[in-house]
């Protein structure tokens, strides 16, 4: 059973479109991380959000942490084929990460 | 600097056999964690080590074990392999334990197929 629920499971969009991925939890985490994983590689950390209500921007990526620190979203503006990959959210606990099932994003040229 | 190195990258084992996977963390990192990734269950936490001490263990049977050496390198072992153990095993390293505010770096993983 996943502590973190991600939606949607799959997302296929055209280059230039926007997309949003959601991550919801029944538990409160001290912080939450977003990773991107490409085929044949390990996950790579994109961002860590710590404060409820926090918004972080990384170029075309915008990350939000819910006020209650139980949900988060990742928004990509003007998606590019290079954004294709598996996006994972992870709740940071003591000595472990709890991952969502992931959202597979495909950006078509 | 060199990233997290995992060996072997690919291996095929038969049911009932055992397997040992190795992980060399980034230089200076004292924490090593292991995760299992499968299509059905996603990424599941196996264990975390810091300075040779196991800090946390996931909900896996006793067939899964690990250890960390004084040079921070880590190994995990799976005994009496089952078909369901087929997965990508990921190692991650960081300067301090997970939850201490530091960045965690993942290796490329070891692909295990049990036949």
PDB file of C-alpha atoms in Angstrom:
ATOM      1  CA  UNK A   1       0.000   0.000   0.000  1.00  0.00           C
ATOM      2  CA  UNK A   2       1.418   3.360  -1.074  1.00  0.00           C
ATOM      3  CA  UNK A   3       1.374   6.073   1.560  1.00  0.00           C
ATOM      4  CA  UNK A   4       1.550   8.603  -1.233  1.00  0.00           C
ATOM      5  CA  UNK A   5      -0.953   8.570  -4.085  1.00  0.00           C
ATOM      6  CA  UNK A   6       0.096  10.087  -7.370  1.00  0.00           C
ATOM      7  CA  UNK A   7      -2.188  11.072 -10.221  1.00  0.00           C
ATOM      8  CA  UNK A   8      -2.475  10.654 -13.045  1.00  0.00           C
ATOM      9  CA  UNK A   9      -0.570   7.417 -13.551  1.00  0.00           C
ATOM     10  CA  UNK A  10       0.175   8.227 -17.199  1.00  0.00           C
ATOM     11  CA  UNK A  11       0.233  11.525 -19.069  1.00  0.00           C
ATOM     12  CA  UNK A  12       0.913  12.026 -22.772  1.00  0.00           C
ATOM     13  CA  UNK A  13       0.966  15.547 -24.143  1.00  0.00           C
ATOM     14  CA  UNK A  14       2.183  17.519 -27.129  1.00  0.00           C
ATOM     15  CA  UNK A  15       5.309  19.672 -26.935  1.00  0.00           C
ATOM     16  CA  UNK A  16       4.421  23.158 -25.726  1.00  0.00           C
ATOM     17  CA  UNK A  17       1.451  22.094 -23.584  1.00  0.00           C
ATOM     18  CA  UNK A  18       1.304  22.411 -19.805  1.00  0.00           C
ATOM     19  CA  UNK A  19       0.871  19.563 -17.347  1.00  0.00           C
ATOM     20  CA  UNK A  20       0.288  19.031 -13.635  1.00  0.00           C
ATOM     21  CA  UNK A  21       1.079  15.991 -11.530  1.00  0.00           C
ATOM     22  CA  UNK A  22      -0.451  15.524  -8.089  1.00  0.00           C
ATOM     23  CA  UNK A  23       0.804  13.797  -4.975  1.00  0.00           C
ATOM     24  CA  UNK A  24      -1.496  13.206  -1.997  1.00  0.00           C
ATOM     25  CA  UNK A  25      -0.853  11.595   1.352  1.00  0.00           C
ATOM     26  CA  UNK A  26      -2.872  10.621   4.375  1.00  0.00           C
ATOM     27  CA  UNK A  27       0.217  11.319   6.499  1.00  0.00           C
ATOM     28  CA  UNK A  28       2.069  14.503   7.271  1.00  0.00           C
ATOM     29  CA  UNK A  29       5.689  14.574   6.220  1.00  0.00           C
ATOM     30  CA  UNK A  30       8.360  16.939   7.462  1.00  0.00           C
ATOM     31  CA  UNK A  31       9.311  17.491   3.834  1.00  0.00           C
ATOM     32  CA  UNK A  32       8.531  16.110   0.421  1.00  0.00           C
ATOM     33  CA  UNK A  33      10.775  15.549  -2.550  1.00  0.00           C
ATOM     34  CA  UNK A  34      10.184  15.236  -6.280  1.00  0.00           C
ATOM     35  CA  UNK A  35      12.401  13.056  -8.449  1.00  0.00           C
ATOM     36  CA  UNK A  36      12.584  12.338 -12.164  1.00  0.00           C
ATOM     37  CA  UNK A  37      13.736   8.959 -13.392  1.00  0.00           C
ATOM     38  CA  UNK A  38      14.678   8.176 -16.971  1.00  0.00           C
ATOM     39  CA  UNK A  39      14.843   4.630 -18.383  1.00  0.00           C
ATOM     40  CA  UNK A  40      17.907   2.726 -17.234  1.00  0.00           C
ATOM     41  CA  UNK A  41      18.845   5.315 -14.620  1.00  0.00           C
ATOM     42  CA  UNK A  42      18.213   6.001 -10.983  1.00  0.00           C
ATOM     43  CA  UNK A  43      15.904   8.790  -9.778  1.00  0.00           C
ATOM     44  CA  UNK A  44      17.371  12.300  -9.757  1.00  0.00           C
ATOM     45  CA  UNK A  45      16.260  14.814  -7.143  1.00  0.00           C
ATOM     46  CA  UNK A  46      14.452  17.840  -8.596  1.00  0.00           C
ATOM     47  CA  UNK A  47      13.362  19.691  -5.468  1.00  0.00           C
ATOM     48  CA  UNK A  48      12.667  19.439  -1.742  1.00  0.00           C
ATOM     49  CA  UNK A  49       9.713  21.337  -0.274  1.00  0.00           C
ATOM     50  CA  UNK A  50       9.654  21.847   3.463  1.00  0.00           C
ATOM     51  CA  UNK A  51       7.208  24.547   4.506  1.00  0.00           C
ATOM     52  CA  UNK A  52       3.422  24.250   4.209  1.00  0.00           C
ATOM     53  CA  UNK A  53       2.219  26.498   1.402  1.00  0.00           C
ATOM     54  CA  UNK A  54       5.694  26.703  -0.106  1.00  0.00           C
ATOM     55  CA  UNK A  55       6.087  27.276  -3.833  1.00  0.00           C
ATOM     56  CA  UNK A  56       9.390  26.603  -5.586  1.00  0.00           C
ATOM     57  CA  UNK A  57      10.218  27.309  -9.197  1.00  0.00           C
ATOM     58  CA  UNK A  58      12.904  25.569 -11.195  1.00  0.00           C
ATOM     59  CA  UNK A  59      12.911  27.087 -14.702  1.00  0.00           C
ATOM     60  CA  UNK A  60       9.689  25.731 -16.266  1.00  0.00           C
ATOM     61  CA  UNK A  61       8.850  23.537 -13.266  1.00  0.00           C
ATOM     62  CA  UNK A  62       6.747  24.826 -10.365  1.00  0.00           C
ATOM     63  CA  UNK A  63       6.359  22.818  -7.170  1.00  0.00           C
ATOM     64  CA  UNK A  64       3.778  23.454  -4.449  1.00  0.00           C
ATOM     65  CA  UNK A  65       3.509  22.000  -0.963  1.00  0.00           C
ATOM     66  CA  UNK A  66       0.044  22.018   0.554  1.00  0.00           C
ATOM     67  CA  UNK A  67      -0.681  24.070   3.657  1.00  0.00           C
ATOM     68  CA  UNK A  68      -1.206  20.905   5.705  1.00  0.00           C
ATOM     69  CA  UNK A  69       1.991  19.339   4.292  1.00  0.00           C
ATOM     70  CA  UNK A  70       0.064  16.324   3.049  1.00  0.00           C
ATOM     71  CA  UNK A  71      -0.139  17.090  -0.645  1.00  0.00           C
ATOM     72  CA  UNK A  72       2.011  18.517  -3.389  1.00  0.00           C
ATOM     73  CA  UNK A  73       1.873  19.279  -7.074  1.00  0.00           C
ATOM     74  CA  UNK A  74       4.336  19.607  -9.909  1.00  0.00           C
ATOM     75  CA  UNK A  75       3.427  21.877 -12.815  1.00  0.00           C
ATOM     76  CA  UNK A  76       5.439  21.975 -16.036  1.00  0.00           C
ATOM     77  CA  UNK A  77       4.943  24.903 -18.382  1.00  0.00           C
ATOM     78  CA  UNK A  78       5.527  24.534 -22.118  1.00  0.00           C
ATOM     79  CA  UNK A  79       6.665  20.924 -21.833  1.00  0.00           C
ATOM     80  CA  UNK A  80       9.540  19.717 -24.013  1.00  0.00           C
ATOM     81  CA  UNK A  81      10.464  16.177 -25.138  1.00  0.00           C
ATOM     82  CA  UNK A  82      13.352  16.323 -22.656  1.00  0.00           C
ATOM     83  CA  UNK A  83      10.791  16.437 -19.838  1.00  0.00           C
ATOM     84  CA  UNK A  84       9.769  12.871 -20.664  1.00  0.00           C
ATOM     85  CA  UNK A  85      10.285  10.526 -17.749  1.00  0.00           C
ATOM     86  CA  UNK A  86       8.863   9.009 -14.585  1.00  0.00           C
ATOM     87  CA  UNK A  87       8.065  11.638 -11.961  1.00  0.00           C
ATOM     88  CA  UNK A  88       8.101  10.433  -8.389  1.00  0.00           C
ATOM     89  CA  UNK A  89       7.116  12.167  -5.193  1.00  0.00           C
ATOM     90  CA  UNK A  90       8.644  10.974  -1.933  1.00  0.00           C
ATOM     91  CA  UNK A  91       7.807  11.740   1.659  1.00  0.00           C
ATOM     92  CA  UNK A  92      10.894  12.235   3.789  1.00  0.00           C
ATOM     93  CA  UNK A  93      10.792  10.353   7.072  1.00  0.00           C
ATOM     94  CA  UNK A  94      13.358   9.283   9.618  1.00  0.00           C
ATOM     95  CA  UNK A  95      15.933   7.226   7.776  1.00  0.00           C
ATOM     96  CA  UNK A  96      13.719   6.435   4.777  1.00  0.00           C
ATOM     97  CA  UNK A  97      11.862   7.829   1.800  1.00  0.00           C
ATOM     98  CA  UNK A  98       8.289   6.732   1.061  1.00  0.00           C
ATOM     99  CA  UNK A  99       7.610   6.947  -2.662  1.00  0.00           C
ATOM    100  CA  UNK A 100       4.441   7.343  -4.642  1.00  0.00           C
ATOM    101  CA  UNK A 101       3.847   4.975  -7.556  1.00  0.00           C
ATOM    102  CA  UNK A 102       4.961   7.630 -10.026  1.00  0.00           C
ATOM    103  CA  UNK A 103       3.551   9.425 -13.040  1.00  0.00           C
ATOM    104  CA  UNK A 104       4.904   8.488 -16.461  1.00  0.00           C
ATOM    105  CA  UNK A 105       5.047  11.627 -18.586  1.00  0.00           C
ATOM    106  CA  UNK A 106       5.535  11.476 -22.345  1.00  0.00           C
ATOM    107  CA  UNK A 107       6.010  14.684 -24.286  1.00  0.00           C
ATOM    108  CA  UNK A 108       5.547  14.217 -28.029  1.00  0.00           C
ATOM    109  CA  UNK A 109       7.516  16.407 -30.428  1.00  0.00           C
TER     110      UNK A 109
ATOM    111  CA  UNK B   1      33.065  13.632  -8.797  1.00  0.00           C
ATOM    112  CA  UNK B   2      32.140   9.982  -9.236  1.00  0.00           C
ATOM    113  CA  UNK B   3      28.522   9.116  -8.558  1.00  0.00           C
ATOM    114  CA  UNK B   4      27.027   6.164  -6.753  1.00  0.00           C
ATOM    115  CA  UNK B   5      28.355   2.981  -8.325  1.00  0.00           C
ATOM    116  CA  UNK B   6      26.406  -0.250  -8.273  1.00  0.00           C
ATOM    117  CA  UNK B   7      27.638  -3.656  -9.400  1.00  0.00           C
ATOM    118  CA  UNK B   8      26.702  -5.773 -11.157  1.00  0.00           C
ATOM    119  CA  UNK B   9      24.387  -3.837 -13.440  1.00  0.00           C
ATOM    120  CA  UNK B  10      22.563  -6.875 -14.748  1.00  0.00           C
ATOM    121  CA  UNK B  11      22.325 -10.418 -13.512  1.00  0.00           C
ATOM    122  CA  UNK B  12      20.178 -13.494 -13.954  1.00  0.00           C
ATOM    123  CA  UNK B  13      19.740 -16.004 -11.151  1.00  0.00           C
ATOM    124  CA  UNK B  14      17.761 -19.195 -10.676  1.00  0.00           C
ATOM    125  CA  UNK B  15      15.092 -19.665  -8.021  1.00  0.00           C
ATOM    126  CA  UNK B  16      16.610 -20.822  -4.763  1.00  0.00           C
ATOM    127  CA  UNK B  17      19.987 -19.229  -5.385  1.00  0.00           C
ATOM    128  CA  UNK B  18      21.331 -16.253  -3.492  1.00  0.00           C
ATOM    129  CA  UNK B  19      22.675 -12.958  -4.773  1.00  0.00           C
ATOM    130  CA  UNK B  20      24.931 -10.207  -3.444  1.00  0.00           C
ATOM    131  CA  UNK B  21      24.726  -6.673  -4.801  1.00  0.00           C
ATOM    132  CA  UNK B  22      27.352  -4.039  -4.162  1.00  0.00           C
ATOM    133  CA  UNK B  23      27.173  -0.272  -3.792  1.00  0.00           C
ATOM    134  CA  UNK B  24      29.991   2.275  -3.591  1.00  0.00           C
ATOM    135  CA  UNK B  25      28.692   5.627  -2.341  1.00  0.00           C
ATOM    136  CA  UNK B  26      29.923   9.048  -3.352  1.00  0.00           C
ATOM    137  CA  UNK B  27      33.194   9.875  -1.620  1.00  0.00           C
ATOM    138  CA  UNK B  28      32.515  11.438   1.772  1.00  0.00           C
ATOM    139  CA  UNK B  29      28.992  10.047   2.044  1.00  0.00           C
ATOM    140  CA  UNK B  30      28.414   7.923   5.114  1.00  0.00           C
ATOM    141  CA  UNK B  31      24.773   6.986   4.568  1.00  0.00           C
ATOM    142  CA  UNK B  32      23.669   4.276   2.158  1.00  0.00           C
ATOM    143  CA  UNK B  33      20.077   3.223   1.491  1.00  0.00           C
ATOM    144  CA  UNK B  34      18.648   0.450  -0.638  1.00  0.00           C
ATOM    145  CA  UNK B  35      15.338   0.412  -2.519  1.00  0.00           C
ATOM    146  CA  UNK B  36      13.576  -2.189  -4.630  1.00  0.00           C
ATOM    147  CA  UNK B  37      11.719  -0.994  -7.727  1.00  0.00           C
ATOM    148  CA  UNK B  38       9.135  -3.143  -9.511  1.00  0.00           C
ATOM    149  CA  UNK B  39       6.361  -2.233 -11.969  1.00  0.00           C
ATOM    150  CA  UNK B  40       3.701  -3.391  -9.549  1.00  0.00           C
ATOM    151  CA  UNK B  41       4.938  -2.002  -6.236  1.00  0.00           C
ATOM    152  CA  UNK B  42       7.034   0.955  -7.332  1.00  0.00           C
ATOM    153  CA  UNK B  43       9.959   1.987  -5.138  1.00  0.00           C
ATOM    154  CA  UNK B  44       9.997   0.220  -1.786  1.00  0.00           C
ATOM    155  CA  UNK B  45      12.461   0.967   1.004  1.00  0.00           C
ATOM    156  CA  UNK B  46      14.715  -1.928   2.029  1.00  0.00           C
ATOM    157  CA  UNK B  47      17.203  -0.541   4.563  1.00  0.00           C
ATOM    158  CA  UNK B  48      19.403   2.398   5.482  1.00  0.00           C
ATOM    159  CA  UNK B  49      22.899   2.290   6.950  1.00  0.00           C
ATOM    160  CA  UNK B  50      24.954   5.046   8.498  1.00  0.00           C
ATOM    161  CA  UNK B  51      28.508   4.463   9.679  1.00  0.00           C
ATOM    162  CA  UNK B  52      28.044   0.691   9.590  1.00  0.00           C
ATOM    163  CA  UNK B  53      24.841   0.805  11.684  1.00  0.00           C
ATOM    164  CA  UNK B  54      21.453  -0.113  10.279  1.00  0.00           C
ATOM    165  CA  UNK B  55      19.202   2.856  10.986  1.00  0.00           C
ATOM    166  CA  UNK B  56      15.976   1.534   9.493  1.00  0.00           C
ATOM    167  CA  UNK B  57      14.606  -1.554   7.805  1.00  0.00           C
ATOM    168  CA  UNK B  58      11.658  -1.865   5.439  1.00  0.00           C
ATOM    169  CA  UNK B  59       8.920  -4.460   5.440  1.00  0.00           C
ATOM    170  CA  UNK B  60      10.765  -7.242   3.630  1.00  0.00           C
ATOM    171  CA  UNK B  61      11.308 -10.866   4.688  1.00  0.00           C
ATOM    172  CA  UNK B  62      14.460 -11.932   6.476  1.00  0.00           C
ATOM    173  CA  UNK B  63      15.860 -13.278   3.191  1.00  0.00           C
ATOM    174  CA  UNK B  64      16.852  -9.693   2.479  1.00  0.00           C
ATOM    175  CA  UNK B  65      19.885  -8.517   4.426  1.00  0.00           C
ATOM    176  CA  UNK B  66      22.519  -5.878   4.122  1.00  0.00           C
ATOM    177  CA  UNK B  67      25.630  -4.465   5.661  1.00  0.00           C
ATOM    178  CA  UNK B  68      27.913  -1.497   5.455  1.00  0.00           C
ATOM    179  CA  UNK B  69      31.670  -1.538   5.715  1.00  0.00           C
ATOM    180  CA  UNK B  70      34.019   0.920   7.411  1.00  0.00           C
ATOM    181  CA  UNK B  71      34.735   2.585   4.039  1.00  0.00           C
ATOM    182  CA  UNK B  72      30.950   3.200   3.655  1.00  0.00           C
ATOM    183  CA  UNK B  73      30.604   0.694   0.827  1.00  0.00           C
ATOM    184  CA  UNK B  74      27.521  -1.443   1.219  1.00  0.00           C
ATOM    185  CA  UNK B  75      26.266  -4.829   0.116  1.00  0.00           C
ATOM    186  CA  UNK B  76      22.830  -6.351   0.141  1.00  0.00           C
ATOM    187  CA  UNK B  77      22.122 -10.051  -0.037  1.00  0.00           C
ATOM    188  CA  UNK B  78      19.002 -11.922  -1.015  1.00  0.00           C
ATOM    189  CA  UNK B  79      18.903 -15.611  -0.167  1.00  0.00           C
ATOM    190  CA  UNK B  80      16.607 -18.326  -1.502  1.00  0.00           C
ATOM    191  CA  UNK B  81      15.574 -16.217  -4.470  1.00  0.00           C
ATOM    192  CA  UNK B  82      11.955 -16.209  -5.608  1.00  0.00           C
ATOM    193  CA  UNK B  83      10.526 -15.128  -8.960  1.00  0.00           C
ATOM    194  CA  UNK B  84       8.983 -12.107  -7.257  1.00  0.00           C
ATOM    195  CA  UNK B  85      12.434 -10.832  -6.300  1.00  0.00           C
ATOM    196  CA  UNK B  86      13.019  -9.834  -9.924  1.00  0.00           C
ATOM    197  CA  UNK B  87      13.434  -6.072  -9.746  1.00  0.00           C
ATOM    198  CA  UNK B  88      15.688  -3.090 -10.089  1.00  0.00           C
ATOM    199  CA  UNK B  89      17.633  -2.657  -6.856  1.00  0.00           C
ATOM    200  CA  UNK B  90      18.666   0.936  -6.277  1.00  0.00           C
ATOM    201  CA  UNK B  91      21.314   2.186  -3.912  1.00  0.00           C
ATOM    202  CA  UNK B  92      21.371   5.780  -2.716  1.00  0.00           C
ATOM    203  CA  UNK B  93      23.971   7.698  -0.762  1.00  0.00           C
ATOM    204  CA  UNK B  94      24.048  10.934   1.186  1.00  0.00           C
ATOM    205  CA  UNK B  95      26.312  12.723   3.645  1.00  0.00           C
ATOM    206  CA  UNK B  96      23.926  12.192   6.554  1.00  0.00           C
ATOM    207  CA  UNK B  97      20.926   9.990   7.156  1.00  0.00           C
ATOM    208  CA  UNK B  98      17.662  10.490   5.277  1.00  0.00           C
ATOM    209  CA  UNK B  99      15.613  13.177   6.937  1.00  0.00           C
ATOM    210  CA  UNK B 100      18.608  15.287   7.914  1.00  0.00           C
ATOM    211  CA  UNK B 101      18.084  17.799   5.137  1.00  0.00           C
ATOM    212  CA  UNK B 102      20.731  16.565   2.729  1.00  0.00           C
ATOM    213  CA  UNK B 103      20.559  15.561  -0.914  1.00  0.00           C
ATOM    214  CA  UNK B 104      20.212  11.889  -1.718  1.00  0.00           C
ATOM    215  CA  UNK B 105      21.913  10.558  -4.843  1.00  0.00           C
ATOM    216  CA  UNK B 106      20.823   7.340  -6.513  1.00  0.00           C
ATOM    217  CA  UNK B 107      22.919   4.901  -8.482  1.00  0.00           C
ATOM    218  CA  UNK B 108      21.784   3.436 -11.802  1.00  0.00           C
ATOM    219  CA  UNK B 109      20.675   0.244 -10.105  1.00  0.00           C
ATOM    220  CA  UNK B 110      21.240  -3.481 -10.444  1.00  0.00           C
ATOM    221  CA  UNK B 111      18.734  -5.317 -12.599  1.00  0.00           C
ATOM    222  CA  UNK B 112      18.021  -8.748 -11.109  1.00  0.00           C
ATOM    223  CA  UNK B 113      16.057 -11.338 -13.034  1.00  0.00           C
ATOM    224  CA  UNK B 114      15.105 -14.564 -11.278  1.00  0.00           C
ATOM    225  CA  UNK B 115      14.172 -17.465 -13.554  1.00  0.00           C
TER     226      UNK B 115
END
